[in-house]
Amino acid sequence: MGLRPNLLTRRVAGVATTTLALLLSTAAIGVAPAAAHADHADEACVEPADTHAHSKIKVGGIAKHEPNELTPQQVREREADLAAVLAARAKRTDLKQGPVANASITIPVVVHVIQRDSTRAGGNIPDSMVNSQISVLNQSFSGATGGTATAFAFQLQKINRVTNPAWYPIVQGSSAERSMKTSLREGGKGTLNIYLGELSDDLLGWATFPTRRLNSMDGVVVLSESLPGGTATNYNQGDTGTHEVGHWLNLYHTFQGGCSGSGDGVSDTPAEASPAFECPTGRDTCATAGVDPITNFMDYTYDSCMYQFTAGQASRMLTAWNAYRAA
Ligand SMILES: [Zn+2]
């Protein structure tokens, strides 16, 4: 089928000479067009760092955007905001205080399948792949694949099929992406909107972090062929979806910040200097304790290599849920 004719070559050729291009969806690109939209007032209240998205790319993917992970300043801003939200929340008497141990949260999911036409190459993946993706999310976040059980489960509410060549591929940071999300997004802060389609720049996916005020850009974008049974070789077991939902629940990459500083803000994911690709067992890029967490969902390894969240990540997600997404 027509999935990136040059991709396999690029992927294979890129193994030895991979350029680590983590993408930055800049706030400027995403926010500027919002002036024309009715939700501008809400978005004007969103902290700049909160509008940064995080992207996942394939091995050897070559992107035209800035290589990135969040800058230390962006991480500081996000962490300060989270602390402020939690402090304000702690003063409220009408809310449960802090994360609830073993809380069970079922997240409603709306899946938008963006298609160019009715062909598989044009994005028309079967419902069975979407259902399998939801199953993968439930397995991943429940610890069934070998990691820590988190508080989260996922329930598919709706598959919304949209044929619109103007939104295909979904181009990260484009006005078309904004138009698509503004038109299609459903539910409140606690509703997970997943947009599936062909993606720009050889991307596997990207996601927004939680924000104080609901932003129409909120959600997760995933390459449709990365769903279980898809054609994205080595990335077709649904773990891109898990990775992006991890961001949506406030997780950073395990390689955030490299070897120094607070890294990903989680104490039980050993620091690593850079993203890991494929499945480099035993990789150890930092002098600090522990080998690189290449099996963590928030690294960049093959789907067959990643299978876990940690207890620290589970706690971080639950804290963020209570701060930002809980009703
Ligand atoms: Zn990511």
Tab-separated table of C-alpha atoms and ligand atoms in Angstrom:
chain	number	residue	atom	x	y	z
A	1	MET	CA	0.000	0.000	0.000
A	2	GLY	CA	0.993	3.583	-0.209
A	3	LEU	CA	2.581	4.132	3.145
A	4	ARG	CA	5.553	6.355	2.462
A	5	PRO	CA	7.272	4.707	-0.503
A	6	ASN	CA	10.649	5.910	0.720
A	7	LEU	CA	10.123	5.077	4.334
A	8	LEU	CA	11.513	1.596	4.463
A	9	THR	CA	14.682	2.701	2.788
A	10	ARG	CA	14.956	5.626	5.029
A	11	ARG	CA	14.303	3.554	8.114
A	12	VAL	CA	16.857	0.916	7.248
A	13	ALA	CA	19.412	3.397	6.072
A	14	GLY	CA	18.850	5.489	9.104
A	15	VAL	CA	19.664	2.861	11.656
A	16	ALA	CA	23.353	3.585	11.779
A	17	THR	CA	23.170	7.296	11.221
A	18	THR	CA	19.992	8.277	12.876
A	19	THR	CA	19.471	11.922	13.448
A	20	LEU	CA	17.545	12.269	16.641
A	21	ALA	CA	14.945	14.707	15.554
A	22	LEU	CA	12.447	15.145	18.323
A	23	LEU	CA	9.916	17.566	17.194
A	24	LEU	CA	8.724	20.742	18.708
A	25	SER	CA	5.295	21.956	17.880
A	26	THR	CA	5.885	25.523	18.780
A	27	ALA	CA	3.309	27.511	20.602
A	28	ALA	CA	3.623	30.204	18.008
A	29	ILE	CA	2.575	27.922	15.207
A	30	GLY	CA	-0.264	26.461	17.182
A	31	VAL	CA	-1.671	29.517	18.837
A	32	ALA	CA	-1.341	32.298	16.343
A	33	PRO	CA	-4.296	31.304	14.165
A	34	ALA	CA	-6.519	31.023	17.215
A	35	ALA	CA	-7.440	34.659	17.085
A	36	ALA	CA	-9.955	33.792	14.445
A	37	HIS	CA	-11.613	31.180	16.571
A	38	ALA	CA	-14.273	31.499	19.177
A	39	ASP	CA	-12.139	29.681	21.712
A	40	HIS	CA	-9.472	32.326	21.618
A	41	ALA	CA	-10.424	33.660	24.998
A	42	ASP	CA	-9.779	30.322	26.618
A	43	GLU	CA	-6.513	29.757	24.866
A	44	ALA	CA	-5.197	33.145	25.793
A	45	CYS	CA	-5.216	31.924	29.366
A	46	VAL	CA	-3.092	28.905	28.654
A	47	GLU	CA	0.512	29.094	29.671
A	48	PRO	CA	2.795	29.048	26.648
A	49	ALA	CA	4.553	25.886	27.703
A	50	ASP	CA	1.279	24.081	27.913
A	51	THR	CA	0.671	24.400	24.234
A	52	HIS	CA	3.813	22.535	23.342
A	53	ALA	CA	3.133	19.155	21.947
A	54	HIS	CA	5.410	16.193	22.000
A	55	SER	CA	6.109	14.038	19.049
A	56	LYS	CA	7.306	10.575	18.370
A	57	ILE	CA	9.197	9.722	15.242
A	58	LYS	CA	10.367	6.586	13.565
A	59	VAL	CA	13.937	5.445	13.377
A	60	GLY	CA	15.611	7.511	10.745
A	61	GLY	CA	12.696	9.843	10.433
A	62	ILE	CA	13.822	13.144	9.070
A	63	ALA	CA	11.808	16.087	10.166
A	64	LYS	CA	11.737	19.602	8.914
A	65	HIS	CA	10.837	21.003	12.309
A	66	GLU	CA	13.213	21.940	15.052
A	67	PRO	CA	14.706	18.952	16.797
A	68	ASN	CA	13.486	19.034	20.338
A	69	GLU	CA	12.462	17.766	23.591
A	70	LEU	CA	11.020	20.245	26.031
A	71	THR	CA	13.643	22.752	27.037
A	72	PRO	CA	14.616	22.949	30.704
A	73	GLN	CA	12.745	26.247	30.891
A	74	GLN	CA	9.583	24.695	29.490
A	75	VAL	CA	9.825	21.884	32.000
A	76	ARG	CA	10.303	24.374	34.833
A	77	GLU	CA	7.228	26.280	33.705
A	78	ARG	CA	5.141	23.167	33.521
A	79	GLU	CA	6.290	21.900	36.907
A	80	ALA	CA	5.658	25.289	38.518
A	81	ASP	CA	2.184	25.349	37.054
A	82	LEU	CA	1.418	21.870	38.313
A	83	ALA	CA	2.616	22.830	41.789
A	84	ALA	CA	0.447	25.934	41.729
A	85	VAL	CA	-2.614	24.001	40.649
A	86	LEU	CA	-2.047	21.408	43.343
A	87	ALA	CA	-1.548	24.075	45.994
A	88	ALA	CA	-4.751	25.804	45.006
A	89	ARG	CA	-6.560	22.522	44.972
A	90	ALA	CA	-5.309	21.634	48.446
A	91	LYS	CA	-7.066	24.721	49.803
A	92	ARG	CA	-10.412	23.642	48.467
A	93	THR	CA	-12.593	21.746	50.861
A	94	ASP	CA	-14.977	20.418	48.271
A	95	LEU	CA	-12.401	18.131	46.704
A	96	LYS	CA	-10.661	15.027	47.802
A	97	GLN	CA	-7.153	15.891	48.852
A	98	GLY	CA	-4.505	14.730	46.477
A	99	PRO	CA	-4.293	11.562	44.488
A	100	VAL	CA	-6.477	8.752	45.675
A	101	ALA	CA	-4.656	5.498	46.227
A	102	ASN	CA	-5.725	2.817	43.806
A	103	ALA	CA	-8.211	5.193	42.263
A	104	SER	CA	-9.904	3.841	39.201
A	105	ILE	CA	-10.528	6.287	36.432
A	106	THR	CA	-12.224	5.286	33.222
A	107	ILE	CA	-11.460	7.728	30.459
A	108	PRO	CA	-14.012	8.103	27.667
A	109	VAL	CA	-12.345	7.958	24.274
A	110	VAL	CA	-13.512	9.477	21.006
A	111	VAL	CA	-11.556	8.274	17.985
A	112	HIS	CA	-11.553	10.336	14.828
A	113	VAL	CA	-10.437	8.404	11.761
A	114	ILE	CA	-9.257	10.957	9.233
A	115	GLN	CA	-9.421	9.662	5.679
A	116	ARG	CA	-8.492	10.953	2.260
A	117	ASP	CA	-10.873	8.523	0.615
A	118	SER	CA	-12.429	5.130	1.190
A	119	THR	CA	-9.274	3.103	0.503
A	120	ARG	CA	-6.984	1.638	3.113
A	121	ALA	CA	-4.124	3.691	1.663
A	122	GLY	CA	-6.367	6.672	2.070
A	123	GLY	CA	-6.762	6.064	5.780
A	124	ASN	CA	-9.754	3.765	5.884
A	125	ILE	CA	-8.640	1.390	8.606
A	126	PRO	CA	-11.174	-1.084	9.976
A	127	ASP	CA	-12.987	-0.665	13.263
A	128	SER	CA	-11.201	-3.783	14.484
A	129	MET	CA	-7.890	-1.911	14.555
A	130	VAL	CA	-9.403	0.870	16.620
A	131	ASN	CA	-10.876	-1.636	19.040
A	132	SER	CA	-7.512	-3.363	19.297
A	133	GLN	CA	-5.864	-0.052	20.092
A	134	ILE	CA	-8.264	0.512	22.963
A	135	SER	CA	-7.434	-2.966	24.225
A	136	VAL	CA	-3.732	-2.161	24.051
A	137	LEU	CA	-4.280	0.996	26.062
A	138	ASN	CA	-6.161	-0.944	28.690
A	139	GLN	CA	-3.479	-3.615	28.855
A	140	SER	CA	-0.642	-1.107	28.984
A	141	PHE	CA	-2.142	1.094	31.657
A	142	SER	CA	-3.365	-1.814	33.796
A	143	GLY	CA	0.045	-3.406	34.052
A	144	ALA	CA	-1.042	-6.440	32.067
A	145	THR	CA	2.020	-6.160	29.846
A	146	GLY	CA	4.447	-6.233	32.758
A	147	GLY	CA	4.552	-2.719	34.143
A	148	THR	CA	2.920	-1.008	37.061
A	149	ALA	CA	-0.856	-0.882	37.157
A	150	THR	CA	-1.989	2.715	36.776
A	151	ALA	CA	-5.326	4.173	37.767
A	152	PHE	CA	-6.503	4.453	34.206
A	153	ALA	CA	-8.797	2.484	31.961
A	154	PHE	CA	-10.212	3.492	28.592
A	155	GLN	CA	-13.663	3.136	27.142
A	156	LEU	CA	-14.370	3.757	23.480
A	157	GLN	CA	-17.369	6.026	23.067
A	158	LYS	CA	-17.392	6.576	19.364
A	159	ILE	CA	-15.538	6.103	16.113
A	160	ASN	CA	-15.968	9.218	14.015
A	161	ARG	CA	-14.989	8.740	10.393
A	162	VAL	CA	-14.135	11.903	8.504
A	163	THR	CA	-13.218	12.033	4.839
A	164	ASN	CA	-11.437	15.281	4.142
A	165	PRO	CA	-8.382	15.425	1.876
A	166	ALA	CA	-7.497	18.813	3.356
A	167	TRP	CA	-6.736	17.097	6.647
A	168	TYR	CA	-4.802	14.224	5.112
A	169	PRO	CA	-2.036	13.817	5.985
A	170	ILE	CA	-2.366	15.506	9.351
A	171	VAL	CA	0.405	18.087	9.345
A	172	GLN	CA	1.780	18.838	12.778
A	173	GLY	CA	1.423	22.461	13.768
A	174	SER	CA	-0.554	23.397	10.686
A	175	SER	CA	-3.655	25.510	10.428
A	176	ALA	CA	-5.309	22.400	9.021
A	177	GLU	CA	-4.558	20.525	12.249
A	178	ARG	CA	-6.138	23.350	14.202
A	179	SER	CA	-9.134	23.401	11.925
A	180	MET	CA	-9.528	19.643	12.233
A	181	LYS	CA	-9.367	19.634	16.006
A	182	THR	CA	-11.555	22.689	16.418
A	183	SER	CA	-14.176	21.056	14.234
A	184	LEU	CA	-14.024	17.572	15.680
A	185	ARG	CA	-12.994	17.628	19.308
A	186	GLU	CA	-15.630	16.307	21.686
A	187	GLY	CA	-16.091	16.274	25.439
A	188	GLY	CA	-14.440	17.979	28.356
A	189	LYS	CA	-10.937	17.900	29.780
A	190	GLY	CA	-11.318	14.291	30.779
A	191	THR	CA	-12.310	13.057	27.339
A	192	LEU	CA	-9.495	11.607	25.273
A	193	ASN	CA	-9.768	12.554	21.621
A	194	ILE	CA	-7.562	10.456	19.338
A	195	TYR	CA	-7.012	11.546	15.750
A	196	LEU	CA	-5.852	8.828	13.368
A	197	GLY	CA	-4.461	9.289	9.901
A	198	GLU	CA	-1.398	9.577	7.754
A	199	LEU	CA	0.988	12.013	9.441
A	200	SER	CA	3.459	14.583	8.232
A	201	ASP	CA	7.204	14.280	8.521
A	202	ASP	CA	7.354	10.528	9.103
A	203	LEU	CA	5.870	11.039	12.527
A	204	LEU	CA	4.316	8.258	14.538
A	205	GLY	CA	2.343	10.635	16.689
A	206	TRP	CA	2.168	13.643	18.943
A	207	ALA	CA	0.184	14.783	21.929
A	208	THR	CA	-0.653	17.764	24.052
A	209	PHE	CA	0.055	17.984	27.749
A	210	PRO	CA	-2.791	18.802	30.125
A	211	THR	CA	-3.621	22.456	30.675
A	212	ARG	CA	-5.651	24.409	33.201
A	213	ARG	CA	-8.183	25.481	30.638
A	214	LEU	CA	-9.423	23.177	27.961
A	215	ASN	CA	-7.701	23.929	24.698
A	216	SER	CA	-9.261	22.888	21.418
A	217	MET	CA	-5.910	21.412	20.412
A	218	ASP	CA	-6.066	18.999	23.334
A	219	GLY	CA	-5.684	15.406	22.273
A	220	VAL	CA	-3.532	12.751	20.746
A	221	VAL	CA	-2.609	12.281	17.098
A	222	VAL	CA	-1.453	8.829	16.042
A	223	LEU	CA	-0.382	7.306	12.744
A	224	SER	CA	-3.269	5.046	11.810
A	225	GLU	CA	-0.977	2.292	10.574
A	226	SER	CA	0.723	2.167	13.995
A	227	LEU	CA	-2.394	0.609	15.418
A	228	PRO	CA	-2.281	-3.133	16.096
A	229	GLY	CA	-2.218	-4.920	12.771
A	230	GLY	CA	-1.075	-1.844	10.892
A	231	THR	CA	1.665	-1.633	8.307
A	232	ALA	CA	4.189	0.460	10.264
A	233	THR	CA	6.841	-2.205	10.682
A	234	ASN	CA	8.208	-2.387	14.226
A	235	TYR	CA	5.666	0.203	15.339
A	236	ASN	CA	2.425	-1.618	14.750
A	237	GLN	CA	1.515	-3.047	18.127
A	238	GLY	CA	-0.253	0.044	19.404
A	239	ASP	CA	2.433	1.374	21.703
A	240	THR	CA	2.609	4.710	19.944
A	241	GLY	CA	-0.917	5.240	21.190
A	242	THR	CA	0.171	4.304	24.699
A	243	HIS	CA	3.180	6.640	24.500
A	244	GLU	CA	1.106	9.589	23.325
A	245	VAL	CA	-1.569	9.040	25.946
A	246	GLY	CA	1.257	9.040	28.484
A	247	HIS	CA	2.068	12.586	27.382
A	248	TRP	CA	-1.622	13.498	27.500
A	249	LEU	CA	-1.514	12.398	31.131
A	250	ASN	CA	1.541	14.578	31.768
A	251	LEU	CA	4.460	12.190	31.343
A	252	TYR	CA	7.695	13.395	29.816
A	253	HIS	CA	10.059	11.228	27.831
A	254	THR	CA	12.373	9.095	29.912
A	255	PHE	CA	15.261	10.921	28.259
A	256	GLN	CA	13.948	14.365	29.188
A	257	GLY	CA	16.802	16.443	30.551
A	258	GLY	CA	19.427	13.839	29.728
A	259	CYS	CA	21.708	12.708	32.516
A	260	SER	CA	21.451	15.760	34.722
A	261	GLY	CA	18.809	17.558	36.720
A	262	SER	CA	15.354	16.299	37.468
A	263	GLY	CA	15.009	14.496	34.151
A	264	ASP	CA	11.475	13.341	33.581
A	265	GLY	CA	10.388	14.232	37.101
A	266	VAL	CA	9.990	10.574	37.979
A	267	SER	CA	12.403	8.976	40.425
A	268	ASP	CA	12.156	5.374	39.295
A	269	THR	CA	13.022	5.860	35.638
A	270	PRO	CA	16.831	5.931	35.426
A	271	ALA	CA	18.225	8.905	33.545
A	272	GLU	CA	19.277	8.386	29.952
A	273	ALA	CA	21.223	10.751	27.770
A	274	SER	CA	19.141	10.470	24.640
A	275	PRO	CA	16.280	8.523	23.091
A	276	ALA	CA	16.796	4.824	22.565
A	277	PHE	CA	15.751	3.336	19.242
A	278	GLU	CA	15.166	-0.288	18.236
A	279	CYS	CA	15.867	-2.333	21.377
A	280	PRO	CA	19.377	-1.749	22.721
A	281	THR	CA	19.355	-4.079	25.703
A	282	GLY	CA	21.793	-3.033	28.412
A	283	ARG	CA	22.210	0.494	27.078
A	284	ASP	CA	23.544	2.706	29.850
A	285	THR	CA	24.218	6.278	28.827
A	286	CYS	CA	24.383	8.021	32.203
A	287	ALA	CA	26.734	7.591	35.132
A	288	THR	CA	23.794	7.649	37.516
A	289	ALA	CA	22.396	4.373	38.785
A	290	GLY	CA	20.451	2.084	36.538
A	291	VAL	CA	20.532	1.109	32.906
A	292	ASP	CA	18.507	3.136	30.440
A	293	PRO	CA	14.753	2.528	30.697
A	294	ILE	CA	14.462	1.280	27.128
A	295	THR	CA	11.435	-0.866	27.949
A	296	ASN	CA	9.482	2.118	29.174
A	297	PHE	CA	6.572	3.326	27.079
A	298	MET	CA	7.996	6.848	27.207
A	299	ASP	CA	11.185	5.990	25.344
A	300	TYR	CA	11.437	5.668	21.539
A	301	THR	CA	12.135	1.966	21.145
A	302	TYR	CA	10.303	-0.573	19.003
A	303	ASP	CA	6.859	-1.600	20.163
A	304	SER	CA	8.197	-5.102	20.785
A	305	CYS	CA	10.730	-3.606	23.211
A	306	MET	CA	8.542	-1.348	25.353
A	307	TYR	CA	6.046	-2.730	27.812
A	308	GLN	CA	5.915	-0.735	31.008
A	309	PHE	CA	5.114	2.324	33.033
A	310	THR	CA	6.698	2.640	36.478
A	311	ALA	CA	5.080	3.324	39.838
A	312	GLY	CA	6.506	6.820	39.710
A	313	GLN	CA	4.921	7.452	36.347
A	314	ALA	CA	1.598	6.039	37.548
A	315	SER	CA	1.686	8.425	40.485
A	316	ARG	CA	2.632	11.371	38.309
A	317	MET	CA	-0.241	10.673	35.917
A	318	LEU	CA	-2.756	10.391	38.729
A	319	THR	CA	-1.544	13.614	40.310
A	320	ALA	CA	-1.853	15.391	36.987
A	321	TRP	CA	-5.287	13.928	36.403
A	322	ASN	CA	-6.513	15.350	39.688
A	323	ALA	CA	-4.866	18.674	38.967
A	324	TYR	CA	-5.952	19.173	35.385
A	325	ARG	CA	-8.425	16.710	34.000
A	326	ALA	CA	-10.658	15.567	36.835
A	327	ALA	CA	-14.120	17.081	36.901
B	1	ZN	ZN	6.819	11.414	22.938
